Amino acid sequence: MTVYDKTLRLAHGEVRLPAFLPDATLGVVRSLDAADLEACGVEAVVMNTFHLMQRPGSSTVEALGGLHRMSGWNKPIVTDSGGFQAYSLIRQNPRLGRLSDRGIAFRPEGAGRKFLLTPEKTVQLQLAYGADIVICLDDCTHPEAPLPVQEESVRRTVAWARRGKAEFDRIVAAKALPPEHRPLLFAVIQGGSSRDLRRRCAEELLAIGFDGFGYGGWPLDEQGELLTDIIAYTREVVPAAYPMHGLGIGHPRYVARCAALGYSLFDSALPTRDARTGRLYVLDLEGDPATTEGWHSVVYVNDQKHVKAARPIDEACDCLACRRYSLGFLHHLYKIGDASYLRLATIHNLRAMVRLTSRLRAGRDG
Amino acid sequence: MTVYDKTLRLAHGEVRLPAFLPDATLGVVRSLDAADLEACGVEAVVMNTFHLMQRPGSSTVEALGGLHRMSGWNKPIVTDSGGFQAYSLIRQNPRLGRLSDRGIAFRPEGAGRKFLLTPEKTVQLQLAYGADIVICLDDCTHPEAPLPVQEESVRRTVAWARRGKAEFDRIVAAKALPPEHRPLLFAVIQGGSSRDLRRRCAEELLAIGFDGFGYGGWPLDEQGELLTDIIAYTREVVPAAYPMHGLGIGHPRYVARCAALGYSLFDSALPTRDARTGRLYVLDLEGDPATTEGWHSVVYVNDQKHVKAARPIDEACDCLACRRYSLGFLHHLYKIGDASYLRLATIHNLRAMVRLTSRLRAGRDG
């Protein structure tokens, strides 16, 4: 079964590829509501098992009817396994958690209890949440970590993916879901900067059998530049028929570059965080952004020169913020710290990402 | 000309009476956008000359096309004169400003310059802003202030209203506006708790000639109870043909009570502030709220008992928050401090105010 034909068909609807998926980490894209996302043309979001199991907690997500009913978002939801977040937490402070072959145990600061994330548990939770794409737990590494650490990570990531797949199959069989309601299961390819390890990880995961794959590990170097070579290579070792998710990739230029390399799903907090901190995207999509340069710039809303700007952020944009409000008014809302600024700016940057991926599709199809 | 026939016909549209007008103090109802207000059924808002002349500043409001174009709100706008805010500022710290027959001079903390608000200046600004209802500068007092202070306030309020009216007539004549585009001019009735002073103030203002009147001074006693007697009396001394604005009155019960007394416009930051601080309105409008009791209660969203509440805030409410989200999810958004909570809660409480005033109209018309 190939699930990848420029459109992903998921239990809660279709996602045209390539697609940028905003992060709704705790069940909400910060400062927006589900109707806002629909109005932006967003087709799917990424929510986060690691965070949701803490807040509001898994039993609350279930009591509120699963992630879709809880969040009012009726379209597809991808749920992150939590592997990356647990890695970040432990890397930041090793006393907050521990990783073993069994899984990841952690107790975030301020949390009253310990959490245990195993390969089975993350799949159980994601399925209980009602996710459209479930992601296996992986052992994330820093791209600069030494080879033995990367080898260990690949070994563990493959072992965990195998256990995740078994648990997934068991639950799906027990639920007897019709095929069109069955979630997809993705595995994450680790291996740091080693081509050899990336290839080996991909081949072993392909042998187990998944519906798609994610590029694992932080995708940028210390200078914030895309690790293009290894990202490109990792795509090459996975047959084109499988969708690949560029986890954590969200800069417009990097999305365009990775889409050209064959990646089709992207998520990152960057566009929404940029919006909140006053960095608003201006795109000139006349050319093909996958091949041309200079089509992306940034308006800094807080800049004093925008105080009396009666024009919108971006004349070419059709989002709520650009259709109805001047840059000068958004500057004012930013200065007075009104929450409406956060919403309008987030809507603008997300609409820019949707316009970009539409343009990338047109470039590919044209 | 009577402008008051259960519907106010204003330059930017009609307002059915009674109406609750949310405060968009700095050109925005905090955390909402203009489309949200429309979706709530709000027909007009109150903006504030005192605040707008500081932020974003009058020249910016003009550069951005006046208040309507700037804020994206195309329906009627009432602009407060600034008298009440200047009074509050000076009362709080007499070193921040000074009131004389000439007007009100003030320099708010943190402001780089001094501001001067005269009876003429406030009318000039409000007309330049494009307001639909302009309010004359008044000399506000505390309801408990001694009689000589109240007498002085009435004398000054009448003198300022006369100067405001002259300036208004001068500018309107110079602009040669067609009658349907002419803003209305309201004056404010002061007099503290003295019936005699309230009546005298009203009569002198009626002799000058205005389109409507506001009840001036803080409308609640030290216990937060409505000063019903003097509010009722002040309405009686103004002919019923004139619309009257209950300035600062916004508690649902007080709006219902004052509407029954003949007040037709209300504004207060209470419903939106209550929303932001987690006090959500639940109304049972089966009876006539102007005459019955017990139709208004409050849900405290932060209450632990709502964590898993899958029901909406108010089953009878048709706002975005109630149609699409559970109380449990709103509790979650409140707990994580997401700006979307502020918006959804504000939409809910404003929709409650619109439902209430609609019900009051039906009760009156029925």
Short mmCIF file of N, CA and C in Angstrom, two decimals, chain B residues 140-267:
data_model
loop_
_atom_site.label_atom_id
_atom_site.label_comp_id
_atom_site.label_asym_id
_atom_site.label_seq_id
_atom_site.Cartn_x
_atom_site.Cartn_y
_atom_site.Cartn_z
N CYS B 140 -15.27 65.43 36.74
CA CYS B 140 -15.78 64.28 37.48
C CYS B 140 -15.47 64.44 38.98
N THR B 141 -16.36 63.91 39.82
CA THR B 141 -16.13 63.96 41.27
C THR B 141 -16.38 62.58 41.87
N HIS B 142 -15.91 62.43 43.09
CA HIS B 142 -16.26 61.22 43.84
C HIS B 142 -17.67 61.42 44.39
N PRO B 143 -18.49 60.35 44.37
CA PRO B 143 -19.87 60.53 44.85
C PRO B 143 -19.95 60.99 46.31
N GLU B 144 -18.91 60.70 47.10
CA GLU B 144 -18.91 61.07 48.51
C GLU B 144 -18.29 62.45 48.76
N ALA B 145 -17.83 63.12 47.71
CA ALA B 145 -17.19 64.42 47.90
C ALA B 145 -18.20 65.42 48.47
N PRO B 146 -17.72 66.39 49.25
CA PRO B 146 -18.64 67.34 49.89
C PRO B 146 -19.36 68.22 48.87
N LEU B 147 -20.47 68.80 49.33
CA LEU B 147 -21.35 69.55 48.44
C LEU B 147 -20.64 70.67 47.67
N PRO B 148 -19.76 71.45 48.31
CA PRO B 148 -19.11 72.53 47.55
C PRO B 148 -18.30 71.99 46.37
N VAL B 149 -17.69 70.83 46.57
CA VAL B 149 -16.93 70.22 45.46
C VAL B 149 -17.89 69.85 44.34
N GLN B 150 -19.04 69.31 44.69
CA GLN B 150 -20.03 68.92 43.67
C GLN B 150 -20.58 70.15 42.95
N GLU B 151 -20.78 71.23 43.72
CA GLU B 151 -21.30 72.46 43.08
C GLU B 151 -20.31 73.00 42.06
N GLU B 152 -19.05 73.02 42.48
CA GLU B 152 -17.98 73.47 41.59
C GLU B 152 -17.93 72.58 40.33
N SER B 153 -18.07 71.28 40.53
CA SER B 153 -18.03 70.34 39.41
C SER B 153 -19.18 70.60 38.43
N VAL B 154 -20.35 70.87 38.95
CA VAL B 154 -21.50 71.12 38.06
C VAL B 154 -21.29 72.42 37.29
N ARG B 155 -20.84 73.45 38.01
CA ARG B 155 -20.60 74.74 37.33
C ARG B 155 -19.60 74.56 36.18
N ARG B 156 -18.49 73.82 36.49
CA ARG B 156 -17.45 73.66 35.48
C ARG B 156 -17.91 72.74 34.35
N THR B 157 -18.62 71.69 34.71
CA THR B 157 -19.11 70.75 33.69
C THR B 157 -20.03 71.45 32.70
N VAL B 158 -20.90 72.32 33.22
CA VAL B 158 -21.82 73.05 32.33
C VAL B 158 -21.03 74.03 31.45
N ALA B 159 -20.08 74.73 32.07
CA ALA B 159 -19.29 75.70 31.30
C ALA B 159 -18.48 74.98 30.21
N TRP B 160 -17.91 73.85 30.56
CA TRP B 160 -17.12 73.09 29.58
C TRP B 160 -18.02 72.52 28.47
N ALA B 161 -19.21 72.08 28.85
CA ALA B 161 -20.13 71.54 27.84
C ALA B 161 -20.52 72.65 26.86
N ARG B 162 -20.71 73.87 27.38
CA ARG B 162 -21.07 74.99 26.49
C ARG B 162 -19.93 75.26 25.51
N ARG B 163 -18.71 75.26 26.03
CA ARG B 163 -17.56 75.48 25.14
C ARG B 163 -17.39 74.32 24.15
N GLY B 164 -17.65 73.11 24.62
CA GLY B 164 -17.54 71.94 23.74
C GLY B 164 -18.56 72.01 22.61
N LYS B 165 -19.75 72.40 23.00
CA LYS B 165 -20.83 72.49 22.00
C LYS B 165 -20.50 73.55 20.94
N ALA B 166 -19.97 74.69 21.38
CA ALA B 166 -19.62 75.76 20.44
C ALA B 166 -18.55 75.27 19.47
N GLU B 167 -17.56 74.57 20.00
CA GLU B 167 -16.48 74.06 19.15
C GLU B 167 -17.02 73.01 18.18
N PHE B 168 -17.87 72.15 18.70
CA PHE B 168 -18.49 71.11 17.87
C PHE B 168 -19.26 71.75 16.70
N ASP B 169 -20.11 72.73 17.03
CA ASP B 169 -20.91 73.39 15.99
C ASP B 169 -20.02 74.07 14.95
N ARG B 170 -18.96 74.70 15.44
CA ARG B 170 -18.04 75.39 14.54
C ARG B 170 -17.40 74.41 13.54
N ILE B 171 -16.91 73.28 14.05
CA ILE B 171 -16.21 72.32 13.18
C ILE B 171 -17.18 71.64 12.22
N VAL B 172 -18.35 71.25 12.77
CA VAL B 172 -19.33 70.57 11.92
C VAL B 172 -19.80 71.50 10.80
N ALA B 173 -20.00 72.78 11.13
CA ALA B 173 -20.42 73.74 10.10
C ALA B 173 -19.32 73.88 9.04
N ALA B 174 -18.06 73.93 9.50
CA ALA B 174 -16.94 74.08 8.56
C ALA B 174 -16.82 72.86 7.65
N LYS B 175 -17.13 71.69 8.20
CA LYS B 175 -17.03 70.47 7.39
C LYS B 175 -18.22 70.28 6.46
N ALA B 176 -19.30 71.01 6.75
CA ALA B 176 -20.52 70.91 5.95
C ALA B 176 -20.95 69.46 5.74
N LEU B 177 -20.95 68.70 6.84
CA LEU B 177 -21.35 67.29 6.77
C LEU B 177 -22.84 67.18 6.51
N PRO B 178 -23.27 66.23 5.67
CA PRO B 178 -24.71 65.97 5.56
C PRO B 178 -25.21 65.45 6.91
N PRO B 179 -26.47 65.73 7.22
CA PRO B 179 -27.00 65.40 8.56
C PRO B 179 -26.74 63.94 8.97
N GLU B 180 -26.85 63.01 8.02
CA GLU B 180 -26.70 61.59 8.41
C GLU B 180 -25.24 61.24 8.74
N HIS B 181 -24.31 62.10 8.38
CA HIS B 181 -22.91 61.86 8.75
C HIS B 181 -22.46 62.67 9.95
N ARG B 182 -23.34 63.51 10.44
CA ARG B 182 -22.97 64.33 11.59
C ARG B 182 -22.90 63.46 12.84
N PRO B 183 -21.80 63.52 13.58
CA PRO B 183 -21.77 62.78 14.85
C PRO B 183 -22.78 63.35 15.83
N LEU B 184 -23.11 62.59 16.83
CA LEU B 184 -23.94 63.11 17.91
C LEU B 184 -23.02 63.68 18.99
N LEU B 185 -23.56 64.63 19.73
CA LEU B 185 -22.79 65.23 20.83
C LEU B 185 -23.53 64.99 22.14
N PHE B 186 -22.85 64.34 23.07
CA PHE B 186 -23.43 64.06 24.38
C PHE B 186 -22.75 64.94 25.43
N ALA B 187 -23.51 65.30 26.45
CA ALA B 187 -22.92 65.96 27.61
C ALA B 187 -23.12 65.06 28.83
N VAL B 188 -22.31 65.29 29.83
CA VAL B 188 -22.34 64.42 31.02
C VAL B 188 -22.94 65.19 32.20
N ILE B 189 -23.84 64.51 32.89
CA ILE B 189 -24.52 65.13 34.03
C ILE B 189 -23.78 64.76 35.30
N GLN B 190 -23.28 65.80 36.00
CA GLN B 190 -22.62 65.58 37.28
C GLN B 190 -23.56 66.02 38.41
N GLY B 191 -23.04 66.02 39.62
CA GLY B 191 -23.85 66.46 40.75
C GLY B 191 -23.76 65.53 41.95
N GLY B 192 -22.91 64.50 41.83
CA GLY B 192 -22.71 63.61 42.96
C GLY B 192 -24.01 62.99 43.43
N SER B 193 -24.21 62.97 44.74
CA SER B 193 -25.41 62.33 45.30
C SER B 193 -26.54 63.33 45.52
N SER B 194 -26.33 64.56 45.07
CA SER B 194 -27.33 65.61 45.31
C SER B 194 -28.36 65.65 44.18
N ARG B 195 -29.62 65.40 44.54
CA ARG B 195 -30.70 65.48 43.54
C ARG B 195 -30.77 66.87 42.96
N ASP B 196 -30.66 67.84 43.87
CA ASP B 196 -30.76 69.22 43.45
C ASP B 196 -29.72 69.56 42.37
N LEU B 197 -28.46 69.13 42.64
CA LEU B 197 -27.39 69.42 41.68
C LEU B 197 -27.57 68.64 40.38
N ARG B 198 -27.98 67.41 40.48
CA ARG B 198 -28.19 66.60 39.27
C ARG B 198 -29.25 67.26 38.39
N ARG B 199 -30.36 67.71 39.03
CA ARG B 199 -31.44 68.32 38.27
C ARG B 199 -30.96 69.63 37.63
N ARG B 200 -30.24 70.43 38.44
CA ARG B 200 -29.76 71.70 37.92
C ARG B 200 -28.80 71.48 36.74
N CYS B 201 -27.88 70.53 36.89
CA CYS B 201 -26.92 70.23 35.81
C CYS B 201 -27.66 69.79 34.55
N ALA B 202 -28.64 68.91 34.71
CA ALA B 202 -29.39 68.42 33.55
C ALA B 202 -30.12 69.55 32.86
N GLU B 203 -30.76 70.41 33.65
CA GLU B 203 -31.55 71.49 33.05
C GLU B 203 -30.66 72.46 32.28
N GLU B 204 -29.51 72.78 32.88
CA GLU B 204 -28.63 73.73 32.18
C GLU B 204 -28.08 73.11 30.89
N LEU B 205 -27.78 71.83 30.94
CA LEU B 205 -27.27 71.17 29.73
C LEU B 205 -28.38 71.06 28.67
N LEU B 206 -29.59 70.76 29.13
CA LEU B 206 -30.71 70.68 28.19
C LEU B 206 -30.93 72.03 27.50
N ALA B 207 -30.71 73.09 28.25
CA ALA B 207 -30.91 74.43 27.67
C ALA B 207 -29.86 74.72 26.59
N ILE B 208 -28.65 74.18 26.79
CA ILE B 208 -27.60 74.37 25.77
C ILE B 208 -27.95 73.55 24.53
N GLY B 209 -28.42 72.33 24.75
CA GLY B 209 -28.86 71.50 23.63
C GLY B 209 -27.85 70.44 23.23
N PHE B 210 -28.16 69.18 23.54
CA PHE B 210 -27.29 68.06 23.17
C PHE B 210 -28.14 66.93 22.59
N ASP B 211 -27.49 65.95 22.01
CA ASP B 211 -28.21 64.83 21.42
C ASP B 211 -28.50 63.72 22.42
N GLY B 212 -27.76 63.74 23.50
CA GLY B 212 -27.94 62.72 24.52
C GLY B 212 -27.07 63.06 25.71
N PHE B 213 -27.18 62.26 26.76
CA PHE B 213 -26.51 62.58 28.01
C PHE B 213 -25.89 61.33 28.63
N GLY B 214 -24.89 61.58 29.43
CA GLY B 214 -24.29 60.49 30.18
C GLY B 214 -24.48 60.71 31.67
N TYR B 215 -24.61 59.63 32.42
CA TYR B 215 -24.62 59.72 33.88
C TYR B 215 -23.17 59.80 34.33
N GLY B 216 -22.80 60.93 34.93
CA GLY B 216 -21.40 61.15 35.29
C GLY B 216 -21.09 60.78 36.73
N GLY B 217 -19.85 60.44 36.97
CA GLY B 217 -19.41 60.05 38.32
C GLY B 217 -19.48 58.55 38.46
N TRP B 218 -18.72 58.04 39.39
CA TRP B 218 -18.68 56.60 39.61
C TRP B 218 -20.06 56.11 40.03
N PRO B 219 -20.60 55.07 39.36
CA PRO B 219 -22.02 54.70 39.60
C PRO B 219 -22.25 53.76 40.76
N LEU B 220 -21.16 53.36 41.44
CA LEU B 220 -21.31 52.37 42.52
C LEU B 220 -20.88 52.97 43.85
N ASP B 221 -21.44 52.46 44.93
CA ASP B 221 -21.00 52.92 46.25
C ASP B 221 -19.78 52.13 46.69
N GLU B 222 -19.33 52.40 47.91
CA GLU B 222 -18.08 51.78 48.38
C GLU B 222 -18.19 50.25 48.44
N GLN B 223 -19.42 49.74 48.55
CA GLN B 223 -19.62 48.29 48.60
C GLN B 223 -19.82 47.68 47.20
N GLY B 224 -19.69 48.52 46.17
CA GLY B 224 -19.89 48.01 44.82
C GLY B 224 -21.35 47.91 44.43
N GLU B 225 -22.24 48.47 45.28
CA GLU B 225 -23.68 48.44 44.96
C GLU B 225 -24.04 49.64 44.10
N LEU B 226 -24.95 49.42 43.17
CA LEU B 226 -25.40 50.49 42.28
C LEU B 226 -26.06 51.62 43.08
N LEU B 227 -25.73 52.88 42.75
CA LEU B 227 -26.36 54.04 43.40
C LEU B 227 -27.72 54.28 42.73
N THR B 228 -28.62 53.32 42.95
CA THR B 228 -29.85 53.27 42.15
C THR B 228 -30.68 54.55 42.25
N ASP B 229 -30.82 55.09 43.47
CA ASP B 229 -31.72 56.24 43.65
C ASP B 229 -31.31 57.43 42.78
N ILE B 230 -30.05 57.82 42.89
CA ILE B 230 -29.63 59.02 42.18
C ILE B 230 -29.52 58.77 40.67
N ILE B 231 -29.20 57.51 40.31
CA ILE B 231 -29.16 57.15 38.89
C ILE B 231 -30.57 57.22 38.30
N ALA B 232 -31.55 56.73 39.05
CA ALA B 232 -32.94 56.77 38.59
C ALA B 232 -33.42 58.21 38.49
N TYR B 233 -33.09 59.00 39.51
CA TYR B 233 -33.54 60.40 39.53
C TYR B 233 -32.95 61.18 38.34
N THR B 234 -31.67 60.95 38.06
CA THR B 234 -31.01 61.68 36.98
C THR B 234 -31.65 61.37 35.63
N ARG B 235 -32.12 60.14 35.49
CA ARG B 235 -32.83 59.79 34.26
C ARG B 235 -34.18 60.53 34.19
N GLU B 236 -34.83 60.69 35.35
CA GLU B 236 -36.17 61.32 35.37
C GLU B 236 -36.13 62.78 34.95
N VAL B 237 -35.02 63.46 35.24
CA VAL B 237 -34.97 64.89 34.93
C VAL B 237 -34.56 65.16 33.47
N VAL B 238 -34.30 64.08 32.73
CA VAL B 238 -34.02 64.25 31.29
C VAL B 238 -35.19 63.64 30.52
N PRO B 239 -35.76 64.38 29.58
CA PRO B 239 -36.90 63.83 28.84
C PRO B 239 -36.57 62.47 28.20
N ALA B 240 -37.56 61.60 28.18
CA ALA B 240 -37.35 60.23 27.72
C ALA B 240 -36.88 60.17 26.28
N ALA B 241 -37.14 61.22 25.50
CA ALA B 241 -36.74 61.21 24.09
C ALA B 241 -35.23 61.18 23.92
N TYR B 242 -34.49 61.60 24.94
CA TYR B 242 -33.02 61.62 24.82
C TYR B 242 -32.41 60.30 25.27
N PRO B 243 -31.48 59.77 24.48
CA PRO B 243 -30.77 58.58 24.94
C PRO B 243 -29.85 58.93 26.10
N MET B 244 -29.74 58.00 27.05
CA MET B 244 -28.81 58.23 28.15
C MET B 244 -27.85 57.07 28.31
N HIS B 245 -26.62 57.45 28.53
CA HIS B 245 -25.51 56.50 28.61
C HIS B 245 -25.12 56.29 30.08
N GLY B 246 -25.23 55.06 30.54
CA GLY B 246 -24.78 54.74 31.89
C GLY B 246 -23.28 54.46 31.86
N LEU B 247 -22.51 55.54 31.94
CA LEU B 247 -21.04 55.42 31.81
C LEU B 247 -20.48 54.56 32.94
N GLY B 248 -19.72 53.55 32.58
CA GLY B 248 -19.08 52.72 33.60
C GLY B 248 -19.98 51.65 34.19
N ILE B 249 -21.18 51.49 33.65
CA ILE B 249 -22.10 50.46 34.17
C ILE B 249 -22.02 49.24 33.27
N GLY B 250 -21.64 48.09 33.83
CA GLY B 250 -21.45 46.92 32.98
C GLY B 250 -21.80 45.60 33.63
N HIS B 251 -22.07 45.59 34.93
CA HIS B 251 -22.48 44.32 35.54
C HIS B 251 -23.85 43.94 34.95
N PRO B 252 -23.99 42.68 34.51
CA PRO B 252 -25.26 42.31 33.87
C PRO B 252 -26.49 42.72 34.67
N ARG B 253 -26.46 42.54 35.99
CA ARG B 253 -27.64 42.89 36.79
C ARG B 253 -27.89 44.39 36.78
N TYR B 254 -26.81 45.17 36.80
CA TYR B 254 -26.96 46.63 36.81
C TYR B 254 -27.41 47.15 35.45
N VAL B 255 -26.94 46.50 34.40
CA VAL B 255 -27.39 46.88 33.06
C VAL B 255 -28.90 46.64 32.95
N ALA B 256 -29.34 45.48 33.41
CA ALA B 256 -30.78 45.18 33.35
C ALA B 256 -31.58 46.19 34.17
N ARG B 257 -31.05 46.53 35.37
CA ARG B 257 -31.78 47.45 36.22
C ARG B 257 -31.84 48.85 35.60
N CYS B 258 -30.71 49.32 35.09
CA CYS B 258 -30.67 50.67 34.52
C CYS B 258 -31.44 50.75 33.20
N ALA B 259 -31.47 49.66 32.46
CA ALA B 259 -32.28 49.66 31.23
C ALA B 259 -33.75 49.85 31.61
N ALA B 260 -34.16 49.20 32.70
CA ALA B 260 -35.55 49.35 33.15
C ALA B 260 -35.82 50.78 33.60
N LEU B 261 -34.77 51.49 34.04
CA LEU B 261 -34.92 52.88 34.46
C LEU B 261 -34.90 53.85 33.27
N GLY B 262 -34.58 53.33 32.06
CA GLY B 262 -34.60 54.20 30.89
C GLY B 262 -33.23 54.53 30.31
N TYR B 263 -32.19 53.93 30.86
CA TYR B 263 -30.85 54.11 30.25
C TYR B 263 -30.75 53.17 29.05
N SER B 264 -30.01 53.59 28.05
CA SER B 264 -30.02 52.81 26.82
C SER B 264 -28.63 52.46 26.29
N LEU B 265 -27.59 53.10 26.78
CA LEU B 265 -26.23 52.76 26.39
C LEU B 265 -25.44 52.47 27.65
N PHE B 266 -24.57 51.49 27.57
CA PHE B 266 -23.76 51.10 28.72
C PHE B 266 -22.36 50.76 28.24
N ASP B 267 -21.38 51.08 29.06
CA ASP B 267 -20.04 50.58 28.77
C ASP B 267 -19.31 50.41 30.08
#
